[in-house]
Short mmCIF file of C-alpha atoms in Angstrom, two decimals:
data_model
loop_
_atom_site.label_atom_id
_atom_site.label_comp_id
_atom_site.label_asym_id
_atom_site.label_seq_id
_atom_site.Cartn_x
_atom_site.Cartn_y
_atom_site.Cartn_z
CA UNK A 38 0.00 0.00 0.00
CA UNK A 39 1.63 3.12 -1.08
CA UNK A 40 0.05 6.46 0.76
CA UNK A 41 -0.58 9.82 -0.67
CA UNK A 42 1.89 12.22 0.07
CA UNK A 43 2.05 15.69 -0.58
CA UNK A 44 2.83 16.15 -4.20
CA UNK A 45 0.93 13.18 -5.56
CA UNK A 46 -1.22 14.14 -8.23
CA UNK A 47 -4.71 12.26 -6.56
CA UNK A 48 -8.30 12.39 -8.43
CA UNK A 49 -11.25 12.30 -6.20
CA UNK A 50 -14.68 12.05 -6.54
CA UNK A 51 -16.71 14.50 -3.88
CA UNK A 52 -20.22 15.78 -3.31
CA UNK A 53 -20.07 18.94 -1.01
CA UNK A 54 -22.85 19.91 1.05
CA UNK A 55 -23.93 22.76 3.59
CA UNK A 56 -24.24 21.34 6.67
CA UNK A 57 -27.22 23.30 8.10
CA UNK A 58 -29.49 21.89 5.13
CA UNK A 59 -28.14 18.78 3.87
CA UNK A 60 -27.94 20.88 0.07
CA UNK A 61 -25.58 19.77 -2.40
CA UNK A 62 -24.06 22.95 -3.64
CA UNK A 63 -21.14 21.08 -5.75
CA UNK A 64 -20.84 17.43 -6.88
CA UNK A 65 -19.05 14.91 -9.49
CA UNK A 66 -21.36 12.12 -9.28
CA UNK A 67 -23.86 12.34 -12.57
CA UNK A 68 -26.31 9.93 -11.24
CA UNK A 69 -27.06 11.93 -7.79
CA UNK A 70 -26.79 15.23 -9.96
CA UNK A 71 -29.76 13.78 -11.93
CA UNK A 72 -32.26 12.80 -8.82
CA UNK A 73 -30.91 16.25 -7.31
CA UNK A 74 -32.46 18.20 -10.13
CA UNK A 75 -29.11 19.56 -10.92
CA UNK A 76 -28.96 20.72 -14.54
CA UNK A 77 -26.26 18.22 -15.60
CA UNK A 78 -25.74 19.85 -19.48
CA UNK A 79 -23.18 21.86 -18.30
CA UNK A 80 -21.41 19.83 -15.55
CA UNK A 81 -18.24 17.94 -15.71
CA UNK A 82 -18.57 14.71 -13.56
CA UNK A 83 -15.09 13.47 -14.02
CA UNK A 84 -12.76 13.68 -10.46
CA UNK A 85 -11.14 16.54 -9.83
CA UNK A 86 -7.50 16.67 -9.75
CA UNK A 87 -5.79 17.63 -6.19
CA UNK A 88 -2.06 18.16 -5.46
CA UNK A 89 -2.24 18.21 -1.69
CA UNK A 90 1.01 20.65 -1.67
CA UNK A 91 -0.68 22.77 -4.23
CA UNK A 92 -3.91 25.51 -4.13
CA UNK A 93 -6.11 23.91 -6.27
CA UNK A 94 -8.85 22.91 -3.59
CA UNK A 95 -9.42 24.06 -0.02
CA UNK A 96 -6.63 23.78 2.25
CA UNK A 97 -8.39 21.33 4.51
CA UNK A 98 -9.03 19.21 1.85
CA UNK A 99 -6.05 18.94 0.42
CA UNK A 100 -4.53 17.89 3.93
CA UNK A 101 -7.14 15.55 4.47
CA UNK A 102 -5.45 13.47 1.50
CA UNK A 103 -2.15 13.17 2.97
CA UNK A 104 -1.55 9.51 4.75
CA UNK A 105 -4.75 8.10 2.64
CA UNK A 106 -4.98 5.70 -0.11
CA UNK A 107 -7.18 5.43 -3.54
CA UNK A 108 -10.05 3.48 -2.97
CA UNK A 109 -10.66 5.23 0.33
CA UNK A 110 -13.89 7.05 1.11
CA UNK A 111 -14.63 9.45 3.97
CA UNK A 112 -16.86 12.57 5.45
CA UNK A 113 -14.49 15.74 6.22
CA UNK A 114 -16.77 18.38 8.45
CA UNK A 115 -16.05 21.91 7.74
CA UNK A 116 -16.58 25.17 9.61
CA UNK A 117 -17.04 28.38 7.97
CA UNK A 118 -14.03 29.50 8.38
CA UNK A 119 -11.58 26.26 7.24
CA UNK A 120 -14.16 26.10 3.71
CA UNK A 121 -15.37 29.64 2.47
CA UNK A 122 -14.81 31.99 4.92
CA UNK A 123 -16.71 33.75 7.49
CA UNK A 124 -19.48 36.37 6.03
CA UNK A 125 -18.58 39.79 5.98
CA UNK A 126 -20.85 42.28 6.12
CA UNK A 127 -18.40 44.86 4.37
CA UNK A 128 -18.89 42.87 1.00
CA UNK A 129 -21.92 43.68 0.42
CA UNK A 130 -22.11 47.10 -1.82
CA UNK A 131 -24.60 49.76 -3.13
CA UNK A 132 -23.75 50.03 -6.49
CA UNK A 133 -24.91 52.54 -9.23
CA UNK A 134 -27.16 50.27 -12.08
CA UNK A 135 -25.66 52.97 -14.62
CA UNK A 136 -22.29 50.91 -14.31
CA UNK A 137 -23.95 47.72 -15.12
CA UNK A 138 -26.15 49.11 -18.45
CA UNK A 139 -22.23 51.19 -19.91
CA UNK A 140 -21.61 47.05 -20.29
CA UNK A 141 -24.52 46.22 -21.38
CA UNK A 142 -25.93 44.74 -18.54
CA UNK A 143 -29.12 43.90 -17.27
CA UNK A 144 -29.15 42.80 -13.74
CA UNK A 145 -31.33 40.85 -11.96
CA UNK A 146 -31.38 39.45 -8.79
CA UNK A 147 -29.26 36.01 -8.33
CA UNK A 148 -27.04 36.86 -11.11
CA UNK A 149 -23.03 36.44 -10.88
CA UNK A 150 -21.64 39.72 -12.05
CA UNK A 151 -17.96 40.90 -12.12
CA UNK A 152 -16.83 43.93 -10.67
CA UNK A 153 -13.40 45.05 -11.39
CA UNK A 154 -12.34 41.65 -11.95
CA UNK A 155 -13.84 40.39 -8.50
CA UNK A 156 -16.97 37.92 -8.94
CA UNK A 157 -20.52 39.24 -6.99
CA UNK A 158 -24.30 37.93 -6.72
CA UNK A 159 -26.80 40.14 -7.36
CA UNK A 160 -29.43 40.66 -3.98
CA UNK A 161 -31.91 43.54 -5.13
CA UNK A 162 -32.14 45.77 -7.79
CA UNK A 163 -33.87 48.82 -7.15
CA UNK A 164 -34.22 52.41 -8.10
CA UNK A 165 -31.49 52.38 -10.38
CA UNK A 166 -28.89 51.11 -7.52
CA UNK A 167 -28.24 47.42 -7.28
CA UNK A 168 -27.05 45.89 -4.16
CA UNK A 169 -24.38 43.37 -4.77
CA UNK A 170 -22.93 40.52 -2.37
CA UNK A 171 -18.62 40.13 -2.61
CA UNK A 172 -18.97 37.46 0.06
CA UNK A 173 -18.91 33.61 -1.26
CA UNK A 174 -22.19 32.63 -1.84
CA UNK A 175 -21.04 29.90 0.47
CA UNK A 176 -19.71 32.15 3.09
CA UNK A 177 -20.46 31.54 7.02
CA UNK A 178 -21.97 28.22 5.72
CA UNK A 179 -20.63 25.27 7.98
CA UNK A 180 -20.08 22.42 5.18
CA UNK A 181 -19.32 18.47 4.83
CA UNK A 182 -17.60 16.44 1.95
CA UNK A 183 -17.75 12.83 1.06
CA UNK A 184 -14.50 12.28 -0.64
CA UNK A 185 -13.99 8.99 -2.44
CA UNK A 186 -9.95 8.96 -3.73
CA UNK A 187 -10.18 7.64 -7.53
CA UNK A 188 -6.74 7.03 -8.64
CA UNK A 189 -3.15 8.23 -8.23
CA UNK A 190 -1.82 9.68 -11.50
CA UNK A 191 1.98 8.43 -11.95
CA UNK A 192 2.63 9.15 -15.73
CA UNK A 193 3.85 12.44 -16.96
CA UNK A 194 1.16 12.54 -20.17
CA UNK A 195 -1.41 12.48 -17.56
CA UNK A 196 -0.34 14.89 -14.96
CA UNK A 197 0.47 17.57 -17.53
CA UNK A 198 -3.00 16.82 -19.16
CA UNK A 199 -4.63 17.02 -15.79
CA UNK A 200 -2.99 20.10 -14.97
CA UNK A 201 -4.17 21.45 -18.41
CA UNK A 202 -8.07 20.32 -17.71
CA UNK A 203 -7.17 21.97 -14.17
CA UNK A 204 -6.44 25.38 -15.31
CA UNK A 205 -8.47 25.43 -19.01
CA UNK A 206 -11.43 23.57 -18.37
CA UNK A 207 -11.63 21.45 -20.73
CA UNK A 208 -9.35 17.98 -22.04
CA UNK A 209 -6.47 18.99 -23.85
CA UNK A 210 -6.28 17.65 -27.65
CA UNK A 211 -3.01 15.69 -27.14
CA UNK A 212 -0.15 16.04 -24.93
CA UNK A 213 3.57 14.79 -26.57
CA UNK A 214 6.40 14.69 -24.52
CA UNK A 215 10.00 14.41 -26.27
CA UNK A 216 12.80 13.96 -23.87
CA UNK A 217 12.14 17.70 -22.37
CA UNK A 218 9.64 19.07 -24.89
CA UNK A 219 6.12 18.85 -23.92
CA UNK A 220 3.75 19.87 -26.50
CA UNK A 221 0.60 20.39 -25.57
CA UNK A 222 -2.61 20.94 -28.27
CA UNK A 223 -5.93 22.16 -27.36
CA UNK A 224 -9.57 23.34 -29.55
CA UNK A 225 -10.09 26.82 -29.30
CA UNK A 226 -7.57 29.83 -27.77
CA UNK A 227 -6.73 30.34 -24.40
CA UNK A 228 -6.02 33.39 -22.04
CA UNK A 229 -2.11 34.58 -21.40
CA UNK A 230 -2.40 34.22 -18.00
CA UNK A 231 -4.08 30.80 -17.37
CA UNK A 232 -1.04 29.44 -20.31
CA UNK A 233 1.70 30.87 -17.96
CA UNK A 234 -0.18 29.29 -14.87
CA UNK A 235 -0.34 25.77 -16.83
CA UNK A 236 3.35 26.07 -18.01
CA UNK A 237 4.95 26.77 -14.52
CA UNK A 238 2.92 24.12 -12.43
CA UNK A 239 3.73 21.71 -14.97
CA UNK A 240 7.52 22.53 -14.26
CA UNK A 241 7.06 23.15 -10.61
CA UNK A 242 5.34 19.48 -10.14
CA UNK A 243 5.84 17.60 -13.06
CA UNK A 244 9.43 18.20 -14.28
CA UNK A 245 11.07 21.99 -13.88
CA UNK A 246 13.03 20.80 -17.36
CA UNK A 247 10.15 20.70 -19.59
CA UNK A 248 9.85 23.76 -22.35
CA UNK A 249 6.50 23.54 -22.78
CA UNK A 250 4.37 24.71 -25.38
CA UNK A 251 0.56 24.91 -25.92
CA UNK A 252 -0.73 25.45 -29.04
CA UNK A 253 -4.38 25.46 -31.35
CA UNK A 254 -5.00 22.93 -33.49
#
């Protein structure tokens, strides 16, 4: 039996609920999406990459991996404060509806906007001021996982094509690797920022000699 350790690339199936309710607010399992009345067109129920050493998931989570193997399953209990923070009141901002309509937008309450870059749901929109929420719609919630550990990944292809899905959101075309070349093709373009995120993880926990390049096909 070989444990997870901290830079192991691990896959895990989860289904994340607020404690309080017993509402599944995230969730990789199709078949419980479906009886949940989860609109399952445009979910991705494959398992969700973790490096435990790495910020791809919430910190507790990713320690909760360390010392386990795949095949294991297991309920991790949250508070507020360990998953999405505590709520604070200070988030939540008047803001003129004349900056929505210069995008051309329309608000209306339970929308996800953007505000200078940071991500806000829409409470009430009235007399031409909208009052938006900067907290996490999950914050001050209490929460519990079930975690099932899928599989370890141990060849390069796949942890660079994991990494890829990881940042992109999607499956990457191919993925070649010649001695310290790693070429990586993907459908469609892809912002500067999320390539130069993909490229250094991929030599921070892969292999920091790869030149690697992503390109359309």
């Amino acid at each position: 039996m070989i444990l997870i350790t901290e830079n192991d690339f691990v896959l895990i199936n989860f289904v994340g609920r607020v404690k309080l309710t017993g509402s599944i607010f995230d969730l990789t399992y199709r078949d419980l999406a479906e009886k949940e009345g989860f609109d399952t067109k445009k979910m991705d129920f494959s398992p969700v990459l973790v490096i435990p050493s790495a910020n791809y998931t919430l910190p507790a989570i990713s320690k909760s991996l360390i010392g386990k193997n795949v095949g294991d399953k297991y309920t991790l209990e949250l508070k507020a404060k360990e998953a999405f923070g505590e709520y604070n009141p200070k988030l939540v901002k008047t803001v003129g509806l004349g900056v929505f309509t210069e995008n051309g937008i329309q608000p209306s309450v339970g929308d996800v906007v953007t505000l200078d870059g940071v991500p806000a749901y829409v409470m009430s929109v009235s007399g031409g001021r909208v009052l938006v929420n900067f907290n996490n719609i999950l914050a001050g919630k209490d929460v519990i996982y079930e975690i099932e550990i899928v599989k370890v990944l141990n060849d390069d292809k796949e942890k660079c094509a994991a990494i890829f899905k990881h940042y992109a959101n999607k499956e990457p075309e191919s993925v070649n690797i010649t001695e310290k070349d790693v070429v990586i093709t993907m459908k469609g373009d892809l912002a500067e920022y999320l390539r130069n995120a993909i490229i250094e993880d991929i030599n921070k926990y892969v292999n920091k000699e790869y030149k690697v390049q992503i390109s359309s096909s």
